[in-house]
Short mmCIF file of C-alpha atoms and ligand atoms in Angstrom, two decimals:
data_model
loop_
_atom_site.label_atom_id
_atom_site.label_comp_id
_atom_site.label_asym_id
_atom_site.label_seq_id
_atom_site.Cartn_x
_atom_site.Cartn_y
_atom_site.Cartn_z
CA UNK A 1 122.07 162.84 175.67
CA UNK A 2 122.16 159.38 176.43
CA UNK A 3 119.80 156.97 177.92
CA UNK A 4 120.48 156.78 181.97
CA UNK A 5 117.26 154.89 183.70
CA UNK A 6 117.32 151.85 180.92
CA UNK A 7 121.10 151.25 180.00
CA UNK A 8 120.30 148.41 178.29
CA UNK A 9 117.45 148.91 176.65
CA UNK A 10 116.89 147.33 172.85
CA UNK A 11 120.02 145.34 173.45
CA UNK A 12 120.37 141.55 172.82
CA UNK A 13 119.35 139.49 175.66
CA UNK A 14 122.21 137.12 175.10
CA UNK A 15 124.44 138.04 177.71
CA UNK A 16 127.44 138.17 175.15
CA UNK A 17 126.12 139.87 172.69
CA UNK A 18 124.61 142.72 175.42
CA UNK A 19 128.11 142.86 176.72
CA UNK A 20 129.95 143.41 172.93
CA UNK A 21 126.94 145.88 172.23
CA UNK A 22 127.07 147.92 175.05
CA UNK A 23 130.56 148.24 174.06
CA UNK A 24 129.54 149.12 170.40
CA UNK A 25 126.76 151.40 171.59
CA UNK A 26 129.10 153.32 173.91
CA UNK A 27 131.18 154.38 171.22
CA UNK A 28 127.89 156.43 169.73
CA UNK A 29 126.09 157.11 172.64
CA UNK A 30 127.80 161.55 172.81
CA UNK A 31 128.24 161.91 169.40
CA UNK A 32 125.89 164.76 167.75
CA UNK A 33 123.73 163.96 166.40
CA UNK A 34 122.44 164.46 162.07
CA UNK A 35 119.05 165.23 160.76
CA UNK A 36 119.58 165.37 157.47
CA UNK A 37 115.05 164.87 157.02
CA UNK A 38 112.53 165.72 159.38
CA UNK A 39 109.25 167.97 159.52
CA UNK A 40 110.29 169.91 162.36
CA UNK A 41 108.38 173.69 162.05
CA UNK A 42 111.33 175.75 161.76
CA UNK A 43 109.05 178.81 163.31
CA UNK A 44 110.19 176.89 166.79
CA UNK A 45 113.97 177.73 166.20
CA UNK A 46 113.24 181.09 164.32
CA UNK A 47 111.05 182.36 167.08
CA UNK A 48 112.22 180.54 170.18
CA UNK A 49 108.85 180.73 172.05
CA UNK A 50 108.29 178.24 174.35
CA UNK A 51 106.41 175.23 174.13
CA UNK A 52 102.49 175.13 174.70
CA UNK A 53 100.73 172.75 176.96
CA UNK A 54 101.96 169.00 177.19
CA UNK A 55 99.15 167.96 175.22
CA UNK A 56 99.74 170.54 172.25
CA UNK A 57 103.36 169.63 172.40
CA UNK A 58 103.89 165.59 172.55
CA UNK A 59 99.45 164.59 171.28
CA UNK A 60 97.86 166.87 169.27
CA UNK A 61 100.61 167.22 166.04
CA UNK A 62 101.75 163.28 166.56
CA UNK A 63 99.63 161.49 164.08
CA UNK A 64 101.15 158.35 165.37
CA UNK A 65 99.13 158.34 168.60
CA UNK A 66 95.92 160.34 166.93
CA UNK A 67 95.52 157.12 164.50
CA UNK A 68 95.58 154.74 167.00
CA UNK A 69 93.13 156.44 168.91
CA UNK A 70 90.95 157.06 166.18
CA UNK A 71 91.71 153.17 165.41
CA UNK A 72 89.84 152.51 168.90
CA UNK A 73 86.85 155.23 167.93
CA UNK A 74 88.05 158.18 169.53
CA UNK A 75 87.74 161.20 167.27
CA UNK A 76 90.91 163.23 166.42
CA UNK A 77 88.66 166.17 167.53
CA UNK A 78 88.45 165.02 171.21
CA UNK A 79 92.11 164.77 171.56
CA UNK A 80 92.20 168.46 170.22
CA UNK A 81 93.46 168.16 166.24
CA UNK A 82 92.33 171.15 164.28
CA UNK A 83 89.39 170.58 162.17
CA UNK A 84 89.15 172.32 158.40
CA UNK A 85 86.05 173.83 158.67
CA UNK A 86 87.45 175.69 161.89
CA UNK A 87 84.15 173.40 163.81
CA UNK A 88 85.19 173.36 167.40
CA UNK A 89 87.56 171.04 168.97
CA UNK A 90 89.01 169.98 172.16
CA UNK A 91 91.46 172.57 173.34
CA UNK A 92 91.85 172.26 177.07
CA UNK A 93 95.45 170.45 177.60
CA UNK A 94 94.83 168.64 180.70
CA UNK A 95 90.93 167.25 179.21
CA UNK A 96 93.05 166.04 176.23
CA UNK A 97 95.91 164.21 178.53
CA UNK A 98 93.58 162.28 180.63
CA UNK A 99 91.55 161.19 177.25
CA UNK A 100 95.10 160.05 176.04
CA UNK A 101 96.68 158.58 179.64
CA UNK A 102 93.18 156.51 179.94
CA UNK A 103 93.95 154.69 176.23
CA UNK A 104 98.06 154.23 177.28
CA UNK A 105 97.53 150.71 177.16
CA UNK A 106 96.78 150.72 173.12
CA UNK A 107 100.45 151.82 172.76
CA UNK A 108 102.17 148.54 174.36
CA UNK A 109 104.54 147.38 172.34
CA UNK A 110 104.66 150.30 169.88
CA UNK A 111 107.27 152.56 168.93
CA UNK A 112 105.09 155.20 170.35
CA UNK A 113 105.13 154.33 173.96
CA UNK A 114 108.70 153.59 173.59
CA UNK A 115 109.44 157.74 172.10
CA UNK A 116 106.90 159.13 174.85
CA UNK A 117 108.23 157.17 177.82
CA UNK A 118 111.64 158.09 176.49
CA UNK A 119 111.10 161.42 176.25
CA UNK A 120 109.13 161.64 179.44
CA UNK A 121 112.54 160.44 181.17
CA UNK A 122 115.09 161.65 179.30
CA UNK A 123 114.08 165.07 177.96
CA UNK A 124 111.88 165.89 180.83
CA UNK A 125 113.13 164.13 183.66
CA UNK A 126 109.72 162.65 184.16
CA UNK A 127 109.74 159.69 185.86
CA UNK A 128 106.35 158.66 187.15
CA UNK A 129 105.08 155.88 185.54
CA UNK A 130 102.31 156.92 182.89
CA UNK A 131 98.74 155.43 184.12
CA UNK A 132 94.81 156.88 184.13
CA UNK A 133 95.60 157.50 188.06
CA UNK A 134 98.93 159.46 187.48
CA UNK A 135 97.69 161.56 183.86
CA UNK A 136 97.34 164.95 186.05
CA UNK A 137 100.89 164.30 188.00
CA UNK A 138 102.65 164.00 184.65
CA UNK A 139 100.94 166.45 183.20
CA UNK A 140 101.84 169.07 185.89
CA UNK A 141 105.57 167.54 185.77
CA UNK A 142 105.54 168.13 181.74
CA UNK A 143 104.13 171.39 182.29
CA UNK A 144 106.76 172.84 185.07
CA UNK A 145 109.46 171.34 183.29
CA UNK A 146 107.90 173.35 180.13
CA UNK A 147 108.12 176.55 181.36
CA UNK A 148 111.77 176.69 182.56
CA UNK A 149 114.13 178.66 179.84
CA UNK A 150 116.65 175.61 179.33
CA UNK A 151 112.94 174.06 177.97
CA UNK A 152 113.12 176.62 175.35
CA UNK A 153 113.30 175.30 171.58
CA UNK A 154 117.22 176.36 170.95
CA UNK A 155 117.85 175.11 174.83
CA UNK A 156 117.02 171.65 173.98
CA UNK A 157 119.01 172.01 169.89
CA UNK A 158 122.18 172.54 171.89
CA UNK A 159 121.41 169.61 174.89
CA UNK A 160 120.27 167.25 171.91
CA UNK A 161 123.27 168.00 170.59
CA UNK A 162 122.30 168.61 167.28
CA UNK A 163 124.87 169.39 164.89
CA UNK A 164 122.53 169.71 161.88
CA UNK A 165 118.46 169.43 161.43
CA UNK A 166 116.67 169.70 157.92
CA UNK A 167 113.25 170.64 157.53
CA UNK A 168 111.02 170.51 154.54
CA UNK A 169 109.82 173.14 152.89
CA UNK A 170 107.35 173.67 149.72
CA UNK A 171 108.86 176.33 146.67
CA UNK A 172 106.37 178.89 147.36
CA UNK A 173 107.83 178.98 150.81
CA UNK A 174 109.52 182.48 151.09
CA UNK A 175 112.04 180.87 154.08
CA UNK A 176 111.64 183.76 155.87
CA UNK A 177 111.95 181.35 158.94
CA UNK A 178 115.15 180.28 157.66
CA UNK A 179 116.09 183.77 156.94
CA UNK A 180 115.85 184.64 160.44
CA UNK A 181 117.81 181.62 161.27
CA UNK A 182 120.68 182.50 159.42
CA UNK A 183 120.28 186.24 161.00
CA UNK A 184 121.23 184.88 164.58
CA UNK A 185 123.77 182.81 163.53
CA UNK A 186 121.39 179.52 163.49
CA UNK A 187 120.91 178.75 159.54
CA UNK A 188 122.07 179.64 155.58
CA UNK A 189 124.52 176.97 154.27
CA UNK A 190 126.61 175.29 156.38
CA UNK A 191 124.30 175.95 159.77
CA UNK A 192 122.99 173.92 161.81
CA UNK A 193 119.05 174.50 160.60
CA UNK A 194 118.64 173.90 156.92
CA UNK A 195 115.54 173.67 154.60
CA UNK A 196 114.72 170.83 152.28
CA UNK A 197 113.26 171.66 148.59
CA UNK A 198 110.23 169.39 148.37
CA UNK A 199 108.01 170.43 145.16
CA UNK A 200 104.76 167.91 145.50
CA UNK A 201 102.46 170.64 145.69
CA UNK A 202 103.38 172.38 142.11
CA UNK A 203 104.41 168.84 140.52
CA UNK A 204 101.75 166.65 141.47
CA UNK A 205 99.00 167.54 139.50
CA UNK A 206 96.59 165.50 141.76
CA UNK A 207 97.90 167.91 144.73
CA UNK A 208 95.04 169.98 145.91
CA UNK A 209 95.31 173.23 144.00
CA UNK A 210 97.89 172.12 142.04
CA UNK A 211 97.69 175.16 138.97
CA UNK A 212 97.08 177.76 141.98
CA UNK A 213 100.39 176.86 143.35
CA UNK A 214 101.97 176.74 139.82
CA UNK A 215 100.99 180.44 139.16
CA UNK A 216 102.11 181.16 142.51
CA UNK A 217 105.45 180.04 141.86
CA UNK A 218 105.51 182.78 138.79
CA UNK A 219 104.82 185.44 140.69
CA UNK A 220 107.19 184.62 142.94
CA UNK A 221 110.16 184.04 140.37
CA UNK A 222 108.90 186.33 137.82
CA UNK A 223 109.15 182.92 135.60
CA UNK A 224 105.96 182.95 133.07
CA UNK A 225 104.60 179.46 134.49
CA UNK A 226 101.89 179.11 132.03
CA UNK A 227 104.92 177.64 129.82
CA UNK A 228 106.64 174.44 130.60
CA UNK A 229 110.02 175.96 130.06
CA UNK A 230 109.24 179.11 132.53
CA UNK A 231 107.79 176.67 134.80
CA UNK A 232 111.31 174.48 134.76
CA UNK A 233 113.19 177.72 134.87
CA UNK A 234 110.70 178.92 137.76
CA UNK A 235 111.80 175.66 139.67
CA UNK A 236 115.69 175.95 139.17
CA UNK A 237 115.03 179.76 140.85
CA UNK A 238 113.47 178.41 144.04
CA UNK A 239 116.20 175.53 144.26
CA UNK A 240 119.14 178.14 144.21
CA UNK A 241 117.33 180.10 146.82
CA UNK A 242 116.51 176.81 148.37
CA UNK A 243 120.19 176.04 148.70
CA UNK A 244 121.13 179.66 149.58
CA UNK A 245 119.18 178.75 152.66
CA UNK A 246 121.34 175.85 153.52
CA UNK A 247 119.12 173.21 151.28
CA UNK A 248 121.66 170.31 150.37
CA UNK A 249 119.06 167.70 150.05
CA UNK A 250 115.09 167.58 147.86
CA UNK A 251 112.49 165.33 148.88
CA UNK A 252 109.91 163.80 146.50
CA UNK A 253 107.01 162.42 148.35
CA UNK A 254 105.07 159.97 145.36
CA UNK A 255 102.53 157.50 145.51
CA UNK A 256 105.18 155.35 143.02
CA UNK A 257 108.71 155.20 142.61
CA UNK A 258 107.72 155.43 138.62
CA UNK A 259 110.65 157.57 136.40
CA UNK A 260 109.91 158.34 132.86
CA UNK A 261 111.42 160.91 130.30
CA UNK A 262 108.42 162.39 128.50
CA UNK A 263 110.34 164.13 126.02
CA UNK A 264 108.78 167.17 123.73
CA UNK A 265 105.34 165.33 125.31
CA UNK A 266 106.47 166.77 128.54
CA UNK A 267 105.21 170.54 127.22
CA UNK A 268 102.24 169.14 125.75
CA UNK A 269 101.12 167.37 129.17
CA UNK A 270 101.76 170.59 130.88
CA UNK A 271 99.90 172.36 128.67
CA UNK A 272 96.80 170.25 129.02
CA UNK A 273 97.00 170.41 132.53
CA UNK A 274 97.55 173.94 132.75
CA UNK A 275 94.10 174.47 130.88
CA UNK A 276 92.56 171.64 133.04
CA UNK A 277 92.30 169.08 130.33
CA UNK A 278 94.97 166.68 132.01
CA UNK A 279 93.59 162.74 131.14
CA UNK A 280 93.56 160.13 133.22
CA UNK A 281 97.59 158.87 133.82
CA UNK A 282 98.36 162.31 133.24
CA UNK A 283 99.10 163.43 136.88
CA UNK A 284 101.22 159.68 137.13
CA UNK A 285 103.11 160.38 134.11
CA UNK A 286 104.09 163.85 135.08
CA UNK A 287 105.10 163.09 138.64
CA UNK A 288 107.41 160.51 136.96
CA UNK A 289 108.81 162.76 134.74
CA UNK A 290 109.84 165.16 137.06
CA UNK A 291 112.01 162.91 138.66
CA UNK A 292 114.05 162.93 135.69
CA UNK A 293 113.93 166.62 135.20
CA UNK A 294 114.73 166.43 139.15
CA UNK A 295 118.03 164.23 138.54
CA UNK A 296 119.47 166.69 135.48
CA UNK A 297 118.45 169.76 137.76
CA UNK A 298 120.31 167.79 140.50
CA UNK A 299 123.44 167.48 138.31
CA UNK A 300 123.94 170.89 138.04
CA UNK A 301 123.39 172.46 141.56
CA UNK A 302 124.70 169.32 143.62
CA UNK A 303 121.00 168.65 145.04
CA UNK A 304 120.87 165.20 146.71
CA UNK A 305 117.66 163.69 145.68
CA UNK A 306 115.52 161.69 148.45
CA UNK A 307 112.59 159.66 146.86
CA UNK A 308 109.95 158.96 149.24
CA UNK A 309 107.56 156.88 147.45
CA UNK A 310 104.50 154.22 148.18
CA UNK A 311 101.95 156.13 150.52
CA UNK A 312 98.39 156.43 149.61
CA UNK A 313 97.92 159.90 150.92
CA UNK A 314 94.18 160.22 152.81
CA UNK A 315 93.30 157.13 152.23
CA UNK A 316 91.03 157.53 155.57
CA UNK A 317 88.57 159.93 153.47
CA UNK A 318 86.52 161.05 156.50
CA UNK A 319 89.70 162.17 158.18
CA UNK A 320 91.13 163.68 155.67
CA UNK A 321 87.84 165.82 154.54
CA UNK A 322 87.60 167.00 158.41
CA UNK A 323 90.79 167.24 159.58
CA UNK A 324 93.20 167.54 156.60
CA UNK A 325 96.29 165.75 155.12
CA UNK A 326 99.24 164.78 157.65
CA UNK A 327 96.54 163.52 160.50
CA UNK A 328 97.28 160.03 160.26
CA UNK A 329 95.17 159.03 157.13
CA UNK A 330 97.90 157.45 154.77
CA UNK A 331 98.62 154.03 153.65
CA UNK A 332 101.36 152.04 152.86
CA UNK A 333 101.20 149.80 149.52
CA UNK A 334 102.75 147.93 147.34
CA UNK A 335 105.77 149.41 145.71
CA UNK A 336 107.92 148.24 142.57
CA UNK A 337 111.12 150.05 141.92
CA UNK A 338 113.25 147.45 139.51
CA UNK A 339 111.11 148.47 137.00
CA UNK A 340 110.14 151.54 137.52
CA UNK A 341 113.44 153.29 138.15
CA UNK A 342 114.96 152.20 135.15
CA UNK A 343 114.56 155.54 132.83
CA UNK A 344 116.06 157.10 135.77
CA UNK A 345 118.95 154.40 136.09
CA UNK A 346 119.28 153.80 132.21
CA UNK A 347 119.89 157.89 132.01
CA UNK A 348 121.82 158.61 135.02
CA UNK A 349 122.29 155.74 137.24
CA UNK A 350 125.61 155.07 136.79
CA UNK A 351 126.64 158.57 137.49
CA UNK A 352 128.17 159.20 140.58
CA UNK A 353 127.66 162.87 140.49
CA UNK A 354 123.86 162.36 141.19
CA UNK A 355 123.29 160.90 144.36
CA UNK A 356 119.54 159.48 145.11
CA UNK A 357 118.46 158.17 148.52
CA UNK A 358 115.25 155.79 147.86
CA UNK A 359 113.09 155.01 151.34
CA UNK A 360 110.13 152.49 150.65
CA UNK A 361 107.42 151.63 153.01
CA UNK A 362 107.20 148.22 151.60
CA UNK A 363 109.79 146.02 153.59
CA UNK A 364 109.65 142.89 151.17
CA UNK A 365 111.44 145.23 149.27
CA UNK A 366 114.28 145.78 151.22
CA UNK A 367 116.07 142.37 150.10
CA UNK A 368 114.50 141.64 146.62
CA UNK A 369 115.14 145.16 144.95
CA UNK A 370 116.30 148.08 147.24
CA UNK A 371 119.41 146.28 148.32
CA UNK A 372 120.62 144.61 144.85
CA UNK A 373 119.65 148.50 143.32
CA UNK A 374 121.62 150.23 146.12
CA UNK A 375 124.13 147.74 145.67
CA UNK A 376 124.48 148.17 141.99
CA UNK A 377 124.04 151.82 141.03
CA UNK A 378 126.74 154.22 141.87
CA UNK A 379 123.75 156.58 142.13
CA UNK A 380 121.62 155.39 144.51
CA UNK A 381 121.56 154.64 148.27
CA UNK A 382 119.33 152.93 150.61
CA UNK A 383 117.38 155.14 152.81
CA UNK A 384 116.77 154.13 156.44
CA UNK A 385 113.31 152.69 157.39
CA UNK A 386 110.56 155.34 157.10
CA UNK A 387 107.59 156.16 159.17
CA UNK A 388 105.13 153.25 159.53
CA UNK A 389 109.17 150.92 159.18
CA UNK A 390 110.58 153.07 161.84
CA UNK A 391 110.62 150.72 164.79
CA UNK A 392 112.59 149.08 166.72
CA UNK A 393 111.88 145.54 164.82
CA UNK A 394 111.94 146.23 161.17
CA UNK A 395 115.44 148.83 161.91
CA UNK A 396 116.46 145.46 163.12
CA UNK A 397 115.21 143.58 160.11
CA UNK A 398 116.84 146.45 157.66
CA UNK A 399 120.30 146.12 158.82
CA UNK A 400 119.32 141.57 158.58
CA UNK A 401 117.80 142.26 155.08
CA UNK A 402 119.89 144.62 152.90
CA UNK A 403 123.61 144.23 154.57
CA UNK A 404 124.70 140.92 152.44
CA UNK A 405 123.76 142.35 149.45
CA UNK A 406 124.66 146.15 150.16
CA UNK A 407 127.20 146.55 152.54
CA UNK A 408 126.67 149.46 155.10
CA UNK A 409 127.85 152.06 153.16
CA UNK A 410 125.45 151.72 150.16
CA UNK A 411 123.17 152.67 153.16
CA UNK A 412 122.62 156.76 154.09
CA UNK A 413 122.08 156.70 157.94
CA UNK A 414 119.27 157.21 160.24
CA UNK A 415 116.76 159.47 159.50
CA UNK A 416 113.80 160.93 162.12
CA UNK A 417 111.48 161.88 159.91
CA UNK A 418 109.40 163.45 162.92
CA UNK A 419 107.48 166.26 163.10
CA UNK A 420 107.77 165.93 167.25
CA UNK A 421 110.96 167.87 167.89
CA UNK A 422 111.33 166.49 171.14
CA UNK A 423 111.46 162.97 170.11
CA UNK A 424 114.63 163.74 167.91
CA UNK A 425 117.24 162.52 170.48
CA UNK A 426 115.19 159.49 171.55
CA UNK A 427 114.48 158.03 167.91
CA UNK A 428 118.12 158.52 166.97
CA UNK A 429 119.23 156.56 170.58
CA UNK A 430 116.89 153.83 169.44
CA UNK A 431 118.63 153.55 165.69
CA UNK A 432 121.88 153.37 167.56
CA UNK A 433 121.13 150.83 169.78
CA UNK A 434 119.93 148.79 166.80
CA UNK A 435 122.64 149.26 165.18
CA UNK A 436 125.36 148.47 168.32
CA UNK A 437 123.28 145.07 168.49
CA UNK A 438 123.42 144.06 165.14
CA UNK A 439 127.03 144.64 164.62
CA UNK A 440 127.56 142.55 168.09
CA UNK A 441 126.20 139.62 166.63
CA UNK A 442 128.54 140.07 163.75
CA UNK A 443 131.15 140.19 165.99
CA UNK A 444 129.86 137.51 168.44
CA UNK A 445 129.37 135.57 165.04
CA UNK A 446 133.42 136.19 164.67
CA UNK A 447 132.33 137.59 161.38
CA UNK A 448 133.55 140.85 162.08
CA UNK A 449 136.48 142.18 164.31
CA UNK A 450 135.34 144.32 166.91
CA UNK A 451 137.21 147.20 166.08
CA UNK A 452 136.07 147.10 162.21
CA UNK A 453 132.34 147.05 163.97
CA UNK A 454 133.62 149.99 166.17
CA UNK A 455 134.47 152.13 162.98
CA UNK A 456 131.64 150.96 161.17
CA UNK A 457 129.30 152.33 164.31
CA UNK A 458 130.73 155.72 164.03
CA UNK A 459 130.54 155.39 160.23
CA UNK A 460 126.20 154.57 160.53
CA UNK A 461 125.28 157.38 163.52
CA UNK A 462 127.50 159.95 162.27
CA UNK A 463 130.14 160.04 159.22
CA UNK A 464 127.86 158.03 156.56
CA UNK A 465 124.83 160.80 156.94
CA UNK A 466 126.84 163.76 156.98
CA UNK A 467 128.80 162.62 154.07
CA UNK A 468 125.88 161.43 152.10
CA UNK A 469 123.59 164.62 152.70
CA UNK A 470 126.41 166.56 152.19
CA UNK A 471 126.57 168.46 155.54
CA UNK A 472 130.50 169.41 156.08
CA UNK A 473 133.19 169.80 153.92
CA UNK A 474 133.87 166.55 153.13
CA UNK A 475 130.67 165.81 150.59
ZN1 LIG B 1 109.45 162.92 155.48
#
């Protein structure tokens, strides 16, 4: 599904460049596309309902455009985001739209206004330009366009051309979504909608409810998870179901990148914890530990490991005590990883059995660590810019950062990361076009032949992520 009204857009404005990345871009443009990490609800593809209101669609779940409203002091209750205490909110669609089309201007210059007015055009065939006069106009156009079948969930999989989408899922999930998936033909290993094992919640002892959730996962594995060996053995269970369902990858969301092997002290931690003694570096230590545990457990089912590390998780307080986690309260900070991967690296790193994808939301550490680790470690690969790095500039300053010291294939491909299934195709575009001019400065630079840059565009939209996330047969 490639971009018609702007054919050039993100390309270089040096007319020779455009003209050598317009050929580079075209050779991407069709291909399907891989979502090998994302936070799509897989209840959309299970059930196949269609979409609500414009405003529940494309505002209300997108904490990208809730924080920068709430940056400019208008409450994520106005613009209709659930509140915990179920006190009441805004829920008329059109009330929310014009609240949102009368603040448009906040969004110049963002990657948000780019993925709306993106998918306004090219998913919806929406055309009218997005002002506080025309909010009602495109809301009516979003809203027809919304209730025609090929608007349907699975309609738009197909058009996106979507070849394979991940989602993330906790252990106590009982994937009965992806159960149903795999019933019409949709999921289960292999298909084109697979889960994603991500354990925070019964790892990270400062996870709200963290010992509820680790006597949940007994009782769902019949593991006795008041031990530290039934609670390893309870997490091995939910992986092999996890990958029954079509998991090939797990996701570890941490505040740090920290690894450490605990040893015998690992039962003794648990223990403490279990009985609600933990100490202070406890939940740190732990968190770390598991990522070791993670790696062995990843040698022996074939688990790719993605390590998402340095948010601050509700760091907005207020936000997070009225409206919950994943509203648009988190942080970026400072992240280390020479250091702090080395019990991880000293253990396993050379080992190219285990294969370890690290993102970072710190970009000074794209050229000073991630690239020289990725470059160096048979184990490890260099995630593509996450979340708050997922823009048009620092994509850009990725590829100008880590490529001297890591090549493109110590690299894993672009990931979406979105919750916003519609923006799926438009993100993806944007990564490509990126991509098609960076490598046309290579070329233009006569440091790389065209057709090498040709290969190598293939290689970043479509071979490198299916072979690294092991989607196809040739993992
Ligand atoms: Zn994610």
């Amino acid at each position: 599904m490639p971009t018609s009204t702007r054919p050039d857009l993100l390309l270089p404005a040096e007319p020779g460049q455009r003209a050598l990345a317009r050929e580079l871009y075209a050779q991407v443009a069709q291909l399907p596309i891989i979502s090998p990490h994302g936070h799509v609800d897989p209840t959309l593809l299970a059930e196949d309902q269609p979409f609500p209101d414009p405003s529940q669609l494309l505002i209300v779940p997108d904490h990208y455009v809730t924080r920068m409203l709430l940056s400019q002091g208008i409450p994520p209750g106005e613009l209709g985001v659930p509140s915990r205490d179920g006190s009441p909110v805004e829920t008329d669609g059109r009330r929310i739209w014009r609240r949102f089309a009368d603040h448009w201007h906040l969004f110049r210059g963002t990657p948000s206004r780019l993925w709306l007015e993106q998918t306004f055009t090219e998913v919806f065939g929406v055309h009218t330009r997005l002002t506080p006069g025309t909010a009602d106009e495109v809301y009516d156009a979003l809203a027809a366009r919304l209730a025609e079948p090929g608007f349907r969930p699975r309609a738009l999989f197909e058009r996106f051309n979507i070849e394979v989408l991940a989602t993330t899922e906790s252990p106590l999930d009982d994937l009965g979504r992806h159960a149903k998936l795999a019933a019409d033909g949709w999921g289960g290993p292999g298909g084109r909608v697979v889960t994603t094992f991500r354990p925070d919640n019964v790892v990270d002892l400062d996870f709200e409810g963290w010992s509820t959730s680790v006597d949940r996962l007994g009782e769902i594995t019949g593991e006795d998870t008041g031990t530290y060996p039934g609670y390893l053995a309870a997490l091995r269970a939910r992986r092999a179901a996890f990958i029954a369902a079509g998991a090939t990858s797990s996701d570890h969301g941490h505040p740090t990148a920290l690894t450490l092997d605990l040893g015998a002290d690992a039962a003794t931690l648990f223990d403490r914890a279990r009985r609600g003694t933990a100490e202070p570096g406890d939940a740190e230590a732990f968190r770390a530990h598991m990522l070791l545990e993670f790696a062995r457990m990843s040698l022996d089912d074939g688990l790719v490991m993605q390590l998402h590390p340095g948010a601050v998780r509700n760091h907005n307080r207020w936000l997070h005590a009225r409206h919950g986690r994943d509203v648009g309260g988190d942080i970026p900070q400072v992240t280390e990883y020479v250091h702090a991967l080395g019990p991880l690296l000293d253990a396993y790193g050379n080992d190219p059995r285990l294969r370890v994808v690290l993102y970072t939301l710190d970009e000074d550490t794209f050229t000073r660590e991630l690239a020289p680790l990725a470059g160096g470690y048979a184990a490890l690969l260099l995630g593509a810019p996450w979340w708050f790095l997922d823009s048009p500039e620092v994509l850009r300053r990725f590829r100008e950062s880590v490529t001297e010291t890591a090549g493109f294939y110590n690299t894993a491909g672009f990931v979406d990361d979105t919750r916003a299934f519609c923006s799926i195709p438009v993100r993806h575009d944007v990564a490509r076009r990126i991509d098609a001019g960076f490598l046309a400065r290579l070329v233009a630079e006569h440091r790389l032949p065209l057709d090498e840059a040709a290969e190598t565009m293939v290689d970043l939209a479509y071979r490198l992520p299916k072979r690294v996330f092991k989607f196809g047969e040739e993992s």
